[in-house]
Short mmCIF file of C-alpha atoms and ligand atoms in Angstrom, two decimals:
data_model
loop_
_atom_site.label_atom_id
_atom_site.label_comp_id
_atom_site.label_asym_id
_atom_site.label_seq_id
_atom_site.Cartn_x
_atom_site.Cartn_y
_atom_site.Cartn_z
CA MET A 23 0.00 0.00 0.00
CA LYS A 24 1.02 3.60 -0.62
CA LEU A 25 -0.30 5.86 2.12
CA LEU A 26 -0.43 9.62 2.44
CA ILE A 27 -0.37 10.78 6.05
CA THR A 28 -1.17 14.46 6.54
CA GLY A 29 -0.01 16.15 9.74
CA GLY A 30 2.41 13.29 10.36
CA ALA A 31 5.00 15.51 12.07
CA GLY A 32 2.67 16.13 15.02
CA PHE A 33 2.07 14.03 18.11
CA ILE A 34 -0.34 11.28 17.01
CA GLY A 35 0.65 11.32 13.32
CA SER A 36 4.34 10.72 14.10
CA ASN A 37 3.51 7.84 16.45
CA PHE A 38 1.22 6.43 13.73
CA ILE A 39 3.95 6.62 11.08
CA ARG A 40 6.38 4.81 13.39
CA HIS A 41 3.71 2.18 14.05
CA LEU A 42 3.17 1.64 10.28
CA ILE A 43 6.88 1.52 9.40
CA ASN A 44 7.49 -1.11 12.08
CA LYS A 45 4.42 -3.20 11.27
CA TYR A 46 4.21 -3.07 7.47
CA PRO A 47 7.65 -3.33 5.84
CA ASP A 48 6.09 -3.30 2.34
CA TYR A 49 4.08 -0.07 2.77
CA HIS A 50 5.31 3.28 1.51
CA ILE A 51 4.42 6.31 3.61
CA THR A 52 4.42 9.92 2.48
CA ASN A 53 4.06 12.53 5.20
CA LEU A 54 2.67 15.92 4.12
CA ASP A 55 3.01 18.44 6.94
CA LYS A 56 3.10 22.22 7.05
CA LEU A 57 5.37 22.21 10.13
CA THR A 58 3.38 24.70 12.16
CA TYR A 59 4.54 25.41 15.74
CA ALA A 60 3.19 21.91 16.58
CA GLY A 61 4.92 20.06 13.74
CA ASN A 62 8.41 18.82 14.55
CA LEU A 63 10.75 16.68 12.46
CA ASP A 64 12.49 15.58 15.66
CA ASN A 65 9.35 13.48 16.29
CA LEU A 66 10.49 11.23 13.42
CA LYS A 67 14.25 11.53 13.78
CA ASP A 68 14.60 7.74 13.94
CA ILE A 69 12.53 7.24 10.76
CA ASN A 70 14.10 10.00 8.67
CA GLY A 71 16.00 8.44 5.74
CA HIS A 72 14.05 5.16 5.94
CA PRO A 73 13.56 3.83 2.36
CA ASN A 74 9.77 3.47 2.87
CA TYR A 75 9.29 7.02 4.11
CA THR A 76 9.11 10.39 2.32
CA PHE A 77 8.57 13.77 3.95
CA ILE A 78 7.04 16.71 2.07
CA ARG A 79 6.62 20.11 3.66
CA GLY A 80 3.24 21.44 2.53
CA ASP A 81 -0.13 22.77 3.54
CA ILE A 82 -3.35 20.73 3.21
CA CYS A 83 -5.06 23.99 2.17
CA ASP A 84 -2.81 24.13 -0.92
CA ALA A 85 -4.62 22.15 -3.64
CA LYS A 86 -1.49 21.77 -5.79
CA ALA A 87 0.68 20.49 -2.93
CA VAL A 88 -2.05 18.00 -1.98
CA ALA A 89 -2.58 16.86 -5.60
CA ASP A 90 1.16 16.23 -6.02
CA ALA A 91 1.42 14.30 -2.75
CA ALA A 92 -1.80 12.33 -3.33
CA SER A 93 -1.05 11.12 -6.82
CA GLY A 94 -0.83 7.30 -6.86
CA VAL A 95 -1.70 6.72 -3.20
CA ASP A 96 -4.15 4.05 -2.01
CA ALA A 97 -5.32 5.91 1.08
CA ILE A 98 -5.10 9.23 2.89
CA ILE A 99 -5.15 9.43 6.68
CA ASN A 100 -5.69 13.03 7.79
CA PHE A 101 -4.16 14.04 11.12
CA ALA A 102 -3.40 17.62 10.06
CA ALA A 103 -5.21 20.16 12.21
CA GLU A 104 -4.89 22.99 14.62
CA THR A 105 -5.54 21.14 17.86
CA HIS A 106 -5.24 23.19 21.03
CA VAL A 107 -8.49 24.41 22.61
CA ASP A 108 -6.85 27.35 24.42
CA ARG A 109 -5.29 28.66 21.20
CA SER A 110 -8.65 28.27 19.42
CA ILE A 111 -10.26 30.49 22.07
CA LEU A 112 -7.65 33.20 21.48
CA GLU A 113 -7.32 32.93 17.68
CA PRO A 114 -9.92 30.73 15.93
CA GLY A 115 -9.12 31.68 12.30
CA SER A 116 -6.40 29.12 11.60
CA PHE A 117 -8.66 26.39 13.03
CA ILE A 118 -11.42 27.11 10.53
CA GLN A 119 -8.85 27.38 7.75
CA THR A 120 -6.94 24.14 8.33
CA ASP A 121 -9.54 21.93 9.99
CA VAL A 122 -12.46 22.78 7.68
CA TYR A 123 -11.02 24.23 4.45
CA GLY A 124 -8.01 21.89 4.53
CA THR A 125 -10.30 18.88 4.88
CA TYR A 126 -12.31 20.12 1.89
CA ILE A 127 -9.11 20.25 -0.21
CA LEU A 128 -8.23 16.69 0.84
CA LEU A 129 -11.73 15.41 0.03
CA GLU A 130 -11.59 17.04 -3.41
CA SER A 131 -8.28 15.34 -4.02
CA VAL A 132 -9.68 11.93 -3.00
CA LYS A 133 -12.49 12.53 -5.49
CA ALA A 134 -10.20 13.68 -8.30
CA HIS A 135 -7.66 10.86 -7.91
CA GLY A 136 -10.14 8.04 -7.19
CA ILE A 137 -8.34 7.26 -3.92
CA ARG A 138 -9.75 4.09 -2.37
CA ARG A 139 -9.84 5.13 1.28
CA TYR A 140 -9.91 8.31 3.34
CA ILE A 141 -9.67 8.37 7.12
CA GLN A 142 -10.57 11.56 8.96
CA VAL A 143 -8.94 11.58 12.39
CA SER A 144 -11.45 13.40 14.55
CA THR A 145 -12.13 13.80 18.24
CA ASP A 146 -14.71 12.99 20.91
CA GLU A 147 -14.83 16.75 21.59
CA VAL A 148 -17.28 17.16 18.67
CA TYR A 149 -20.02 15.67 20.87
CA GLY A 150 -19.49 18.28 23.58
CA SER A 151 -19.77 17.66 27.30
CA ILE A 152 -21.84 14.93 28.99
CA GLU A 153 -22.77 14.85 32.70
CA SER A 154 -23.46 11.10 32.87
CA GLY A 155 -23.47 8.18 30.44
CA SER A 156 -21.47 8.07 27.19
CA PHE A 157 -21.87 9.34 23.64
CA THR A 158 -22.29 6.85 20.82
CA GLU A 159 -21.58 7.50 17.15
CA GLU A 160 -25.29 8.37 16.77
CA SER A 161 -25.18 11.20 19.33
CA PRO A 162 -25.68 14.73 18.02
CA LEU A 163 -22.66 16.97 17.59
CA MET A 164 -22.65 19.84 20.10
CA PRO A 165 -19.12 21.30 20.07
CA SER A 166 -18.19 23.91 22.69
CA SER A 167 -14.92 25.47 21.50
CA PRO A 168 -13.81 26.89 18.15
CA TYR A 169 -11.46 23.87 17.97
CA SER A 170 -14.19 21.26 18.42
CA ALA A 171 -16.57 23.24 16.20
CA SER A 172 -14.02 23.26 13.39
CA LYS A 173 -13.50 19.50 13.84
CA ALA A 174 -17.28 18.97 13.80
CA GLY A 175 -17.45 21.05 10.60
CA SER A 176 -14.88 18.83 8.94
CA ASP A 177 -16.72 15.69 10.10
CA MET A 178 -19.92 17.02 8.50
CA LEU A 179 -18.07 17.73 5.28
CA VAL A 180 -16.61 14.20 5.23
CA HIS A 181 -20.06 12.73 5.80
CA SER A 182 -21.52 14.84 2.98
CA TYR A 183 -18.83 13.71 0.52
CA TRP A 184 -19.59 10.10 1.39
CA LYS A 185 -23.32 10.61 0.96
CA THR A 186 -23.18 12.79 -2.17
CA TYR A 187 -20.18 11.45 -4.08
CA HIS A 188 -19.85 7.98 -2.47
CA LEU A 189 -16.38 8.93 -1.33
CA PRO A 190 -14.82 5.99 0.57
CA ALA A 191 -14.45 7.92 3.80
CA ILE A 192 -14.41 6.88 7.47
CA ILE A 193 -14.22 9.05 10.59
CA THR A 194 -12.50 8.11 13.87
CA ARG A 195 -13.29 10.03 17.05
CA SER A 196 -10.79 9.34 19.76
CA SER A 197 -10.67 10.54 23.33
CA ASN A 198 -7.70 12.43 24.85
CA ASN A 199 -4.36 10.90 23.87
CA PHE A 200 -1.14 10.94 25.90
CA GLY A 201 2.34 9.56 25.34
CA PRO A 202 5.73 10.45 23.80
CA TYR A 203 6.20 13.46 21.48
CA GLN A 204 3.07 15.35 22.62
CA TYR A 205 3.54 19.10 22.32
CA PRO A 206 3.86 20.35 25.89
CA GLU A 207 0.92 22.74 25.69
CA LYS A 208 -1.48 19.86 26.46
CA LEU A 209 -2.25 18.93 30.06
CA ILE A 210 -0.10 15.82 30.57
CA PRO A 211 3.18 16.84 28.87
CA LEU A 212 2.85 20.42 30.19
CA PHE A 213 2.47 19.24 33.77
CA ILE A 214 5.21 16.59 33.52
CA THR A 215 7.78 19.00 32.04
CA ASN A 216 6.81 21.84 34.41
CA ALA A 217 7.05 19.48 37.40
CA LEU A 218 10.48 18.23 36.29
CA ASP A 219 11.59 21.89 36.32
CA ASP A 220 9.86 22.67 39.67
CA LYS A 221 7.50 25.04 37.86
CA GLN A 222 3.86 25.63 38.67
CA LEU A 223 1.09 23.39 37.34
CA PRO A 224 -1.79 25.68 36.27
CA LEU A 225 -4.97 23.76 37.04
CA TYR A 226 -8.07 25.34 35.51
CA GLY A 227 -11.13 25.96 37.68
CA ASP A 228 -11.83 23.31 40.33
CA GLY A 229 -9.74 20.69 38.47
CA LEU A 230 -12.65 18.23 38.48
CA ASN A 231 -13.22 18.17 34.71
CA VAL A 232 -13.08 14.61 33.42
CA ARG A 233 -11.33 13.30 30.32
CA ASP A 234 -11.14 9.70 29.05
CA TRP A 235 -7.41 9.09 28.51
CA ILE A 236 -6.05 6.75 25.84
CA TYR A 237 -2.39 5.87 25.35
CA VAL A 238 -1.38 7.11 21.90
CA MET A 239 -0.21 3.66 20.73
CA ASP A 240 -3.69 2.24 21.40
CA ASN A 241 -5.18 4.99 19.23
CA CYS A 242 -2.62 4.21 16.48
CA GLU A 243 -3.59 0.53 16.56
CA ALA A 244 -7.29 1.47 16.45
CA ILE A 245 -6.78 3.75 13.42
CA ASP A 246 -4.84 0.91 11.76
CA VAL A 247 -7.79 -1.45 12.39
CA VAL A 248 -10.24 1.11 10.97
CA LEU A 249 -8.01 1.69 7.93
CA HIS A 250 -7.95 -2.02 7.12
CA LYS A 251 -11.33 -3.24 8.39
CA GLY A 252 -13.61 -0.21 8.81
CA GLN A 253 -16.80 0.28 6.81
CA GLU A 254 -17.05 3.22 4.45
CA GLY A 255 -19.39 5.99 5.61
CA GLU A 256 -19.08 4.96 9.25
CA VAL A 257 -17.83 6.74 12.36
CA TYR A 258 -15.84 4.86 15.03
CA ASN A 259 -15.37 6.15 18.57
CA ILE A 260 -11.97 5.26 20.06
CA GLY A 261 -12.01 5.54 23.83
CA GLY A 262 -9.45 4.60 26.45
CA GLY A 263 -11.90 3.55 29.15
CA ASN A 264 -9.87 5.63 31.63
CA GLU A 265 -11.93 8.53 32.90
CA ARG A 266 -9.95 10.67 35.34
CA THR A 267 -10.33 14.17 36.75
CA ASN A 268 -7.54 16.64 36.06
CA VAL A 269 -6.75 16.56 39.80
CA GLU A 270 -6.23 12.78 39.59
CA ILE A 271 -3.92 13.21 36.58
CA THR A 272 -1.97 15.91 38.42
CA GLU A 273 -1.54 13.67 41.48
CA ILE A 274 -0.10 10.84 39.36
CA ILE A 275 2.36 13.26 37.73
CA LEU A 276 3.48 14.68 41.09
CA ARG A 277 3.90 11.15 42.48
CA GLU A 278 5.90 9.94 39.47
CA THR A 279 8.13 13.02 39.33
CA GLY A 280 8.52 13.02 43.14
CA LYS A 281 7.40 16.67 43.40
CA PRO A 282 5.34 18.39 46.11
CA LYS A 283 1.63 19.28 45.89
CA ASP A 284 2.38 22.96 46.40
CA LEU A 285 3.44 23.14 42.74
CA ILE A 286 -0.29 23.12 41.91
CA ARG A 287 -1.61 26.56 41.12
CA HIS A 288 -5.37 27.00 40.77
CA VAL A 289 -5.96 29.48 37.92
CA LYS A 290 -9.09 30.89 36.33
CA ASP A 291 -11.19 28.46 34.36
CA ARG A 292 -10.99 28.01 30.58
CA LEU A 293 -13.87 29.74 28.77
CA GLY A 294 -16.61 27.30 27.73
CA HIS A 295 -14.71 24.51 29.52
CA ASP A 296 -16.29 21.09 28.84
CA ARG A 297 -16.96 19.29 32.11
CA ARG A 298 -16.75 15.67 31.04
CA TYR A 299 -16.01 13.67 27.91
CA SER A 300 -17.15 10.08 27.65
CA ILE A 301 -17.65 7.86 24.61
CA ASP A 302 -18.92 4.35 24.01
CA SER A 303 -16.44 2.40 21.84
CA SER A 304 -18.35 -0.85 21.47
CA LYS A 305 -18.72 -0.36 17.70
CA LEU A 306 -14.93 -0.33 17.30
CA ARG A 307 -14.68 -3.59 19.23
CA THR A 308 -16.89 -5.26 16.59
CA LEU A 309 -13.87 -4.81 14.25
CA GLY A 310 -11.76 -6.86 16.68
CA PHE A 311 -9.95 -3.98 18.41
CA LYS A 312 -8.93 -4.23 22.07
CA ASN A 313 -7.06 -1.62 24.12
CA ARG A 314 -3.67 -3.11 25.05
CA TYR A 315 -2.11 -0.62 27.43
CA SER A 316 -2.90 -0.24 31.12
CA PHE A 317 -3.46 3.42 31.97
CA GLU A 318 -1.28 3.38 35.11
CA GLU A 319 1.66 1.69 33.37
CA ALA A 320 1.38 3.93 30.31
CA MET A 321 1.40 7.02 32.56
CA ILE A 322 4.53 5.79 34.36
CA ASP A 323 6.21 5.09 30.99
CA THR A 324 5.17 8.51 29.71
CA VAL A 325 6.65 10.35 32.71
CA ARG A 326 9.83 8.31 32.24
CA TRP A 327 9.93 9.19 28.52
CA TYR A 328 9.82 12.94 29.21
CA ARG A 329 12.42 12.56 31.97
CA GLU A 330 14.74 10.71 29.57
CA ASN A 331 14.09 12.92 26.53
CA GLU A 332 14.83 16.42 27.71
CA TRP A 333 16.64 17.01 24.38
CA TRP A 334 13.21 16.80 22.73
CA TRP A 335 11.03 19.00 24.95
CA ARG A 336 13.57 21.65 25.97
CA LYS A 337 13.88 22.66 22.32
CA VAL A 338 10.08 22.70 21.97
CA LYS A 339 9.54 24.78 25.11
CA SER A 340 11.27 27.64 23.38
CA GLU A 341 10.85 31.38 23.76
CA ASP A 342 7.83 31.31 21.39
CA PHE A 343 6.07 28.82 23.61
CA LYS A 344 6.69 30.99 26.66
CA LYS A 345 5.45 34.08 24.81
CA PHE A 346 2.17 32.33 24.03
CA TYR A 347 1.62 31.41 27.67
CA LYS A 348 2.52 34.87 28.91
CA LYS A 349 -0.13 36.26 26.56
CA ALA A 350 -2.75 33.69 27.51
CA TYR A 351 -2.11 33.44 31.25
CA GLY A 352 -0.14 36.48 32.28
CA GLU A 353 -0.72 35.54 35.91
CA VAL A 354 1.40 32.37 35.68
CA GLU A 355 5.15 32.58 36.22
CA TRP A 356 6.98 30.47 33.61
P1 NAD B 414 -0.62 18.13 16.85
O1 NAD B 414 -1.06 19.54 17.11
O2 NAD B 414 0.43 17.53 17.70
O3 NAD B 414 -0.12 18.00 15.34
C1 NAD B 414 -0.80 18.56 14.26
C2 NAD B 414 0.10 18.42 13.03
O4 NAD B 414 -0.60 18.95 11.89
C3 NAD B 414 1.41 19.20 13.13
O5 NAD B 414 2.49 18.41 12.67
C4 NAD B 414 1.19 20.40 12.22
O6 NAD B 414 2.40 20.90 11.64
C5 NAD B 414 0.28 19.79 11.16
N1 NAD B 414 -0.52 20.80 10.47
C6 NAD B 414 -1.26 21.81 11.03
N2 NAD B 414 -1.84 22.54 10.06
C7 NAD B 414 -1.48 21.97 8.87
C8 NAD B 414 -1.79 22.27 7.53
N3 NAD B 414 -2.56 23.31 7.20
N4 NAD B 414 -1.26 21.49 6.56
C9 NAD B 414 -0.46 20.44 6.89
N5 NAD B 414 -0.13 20.12 8.14
C10 NAD B 414 -0.64 20.88 9.14
O7 NAD B 414 -1.96 17.27 16.86
P2 NAD B 414 -2.23 15.80 17.42
O8 NAD B 414 -2.47 15.87 18.88
O9 NAD B 414 -1.20 14.87 16.88
O10 NAD B 414 -3.63 15.51 16.72
C11 NAD B 414 -3.69 14.91 15.43
C12 NAD B 414 -5.14 14.77 15.02
O11 NAD B 414 -5.83 13.97 15.99
C13 NAD B 414 -5.89 16.10 14.95
O12 NAD B 414 -6.74 16.08 13.83
C14 NAD B 414 -6.68 16.16 16.24
O13 NAD B 414 -7.88 16.89 16.08
C15 NAD B 414 -6.98 14.68 16.47
N6 NAD B 414 -7.16 14.29 17.89
C16 NAD B 414 -6.20 14.57 18.81
C17 NAD B 414 -6.40 14.16 20.14
C18 NAD B 414 -5.35 14.40 21.19
O14 NAD B 414 -5.61 14.09 22.37
N7 NAD B 414 -4.18 14.91 20.87
C19 NAD B 414 -7.56 13.48 20.50
C20 NAD B 414 -8.52 13.22 19.52
C21 NAD B 414 -8.30 13.61 18.20
P1 TYD B 415 -6.05 19.63 27.11
O1 TYD B 415 -4.82 18.79 27.24
O2 TYD B 415 -5.93 21.02 26.57
O3 TYD B 415 -7.10 18.78 26.26
P2 TYD B 415 -8.65 19.09 25.92
O4 TYD B 415 -9.05 20.37 26.50
O5 TYD B 415 -8.63 19.14 24.43
O6 TYD B 415 -9.41 17.94 26.48
O7 TYD B 415 -6.74 19.75 28.53
C1 TYD B 415 -7.15 18.59 29.24
C2 TYD B 415 -7.86 19.06 30.51
O8 TYD B 415 -6.89 19.71 31.35
C3 TYD B 415 -8.94 20.09 30.28
O9 TYD B 415 -10.00 19.87 31.21
C4 TYD B 415 -8.27 21.41 30.56
C5 TYD B 415 -7.26 21.05 31.63
N1 TYD B 415 -6.02 21.86 31.65
C6 TYD B 415 -5.61 22.49 32.83
O10 TYD B 415 -6.27 22.39 33.89
N2 TYD B 415 -4.45 23.22 32.79
C7 TYD B 415 -3.71 23.35 31.66
O11 TYD B 415 -2.68 24.05 31.69
C8 TYD B 415 -4.14 22.69 30.48
C9 TYD B 415 -3.34 22.80 29.21
C10 TYD B 415 -5.30 21.94 30.51
#
């Protein structure tokens, strides 16, 4: 198979490319990535130069760049997106541009080239918040942030291309991922790297918001299963089955880094902050998928990875990163 991965220099995409290269020695993978602040070729340092891997710097909103990269491929798996809720609250424009318009360009290219499969990597955030119970793939979309709204928009577009043009498209909606190479603006890598440096951990609101955490390699395996066995026109939820409050996550990180509780700093709540995410993944299990990683062990491994890979995150936590946080949360000392 020849696969085009878009956004493969980010967190999940780079783990997915590594997963494919290790598992399928006869596949060829092209990675089309714009290298925004979140894209990082260090994420694939070990793969760079591999005979089955090609990197192209390009934007999914650029029809010509996409057409060139997509020519002759069997499938496109789209990870490319603006992904951070806090940034979307401050500056939503790039989210609409990449997540919605970029998806449109990819869908047009699938149509023009007769590509046999298109996977849209989406998120459980499109369903919005749920007090009790879990969302299924049939639940209505009720996004709360400009990020989740732009992802919901792209999901709608994918669905319409399947319905109208019979495009062979499938959507995955995973819960919150964690693991190696996650940009340290997201809760888990931010708190681990801050704790390692004895810096404050800015916990929003009462810290009792709940997320369902999935180890990134389980999500990669699930996307692989959907790519090979999923039904066209369908949506598959990919949950971790590990619902934890942000306070619980923070306690694990403090325990594993051996740091004191007084590093926690309660800060003002995120605007429109979703209280709880929860999805039912039983449909995915009908394809034969099972989560392999224990949450506790994966968290311990993840803390160890950041401790052992300072070379990776110190470069990422650059002056630009600090400038963004100063602007967003002037009250926090970085
Ligand atoms: P990320 O922010 O780490 O990486 C995004 C990648 O997309 C970067 O490499 C960036 O350079 C690239 N990119 C951005 N705009 C682009 C454009 N216009 N053209 C080409 N490349 C572009 O994101 P992630 O956490 O790896 O998420 C990947 C996908 O998975 C996203 O679609 C996201 O919505 C979805 N998702 C993420 C999570 C999570 O917990 N991280 C959970 C569910 C779904
Ligand atoms: P995040 O990693 O941004 O993922 P998402 O909002 O897309 O689920 O945040 C996870 C949870 O952690 C969310 O409830 C917001 C909270 N949070 C903090 O309390 N402090 C922080 O500095 C960050 C980044 C997130």
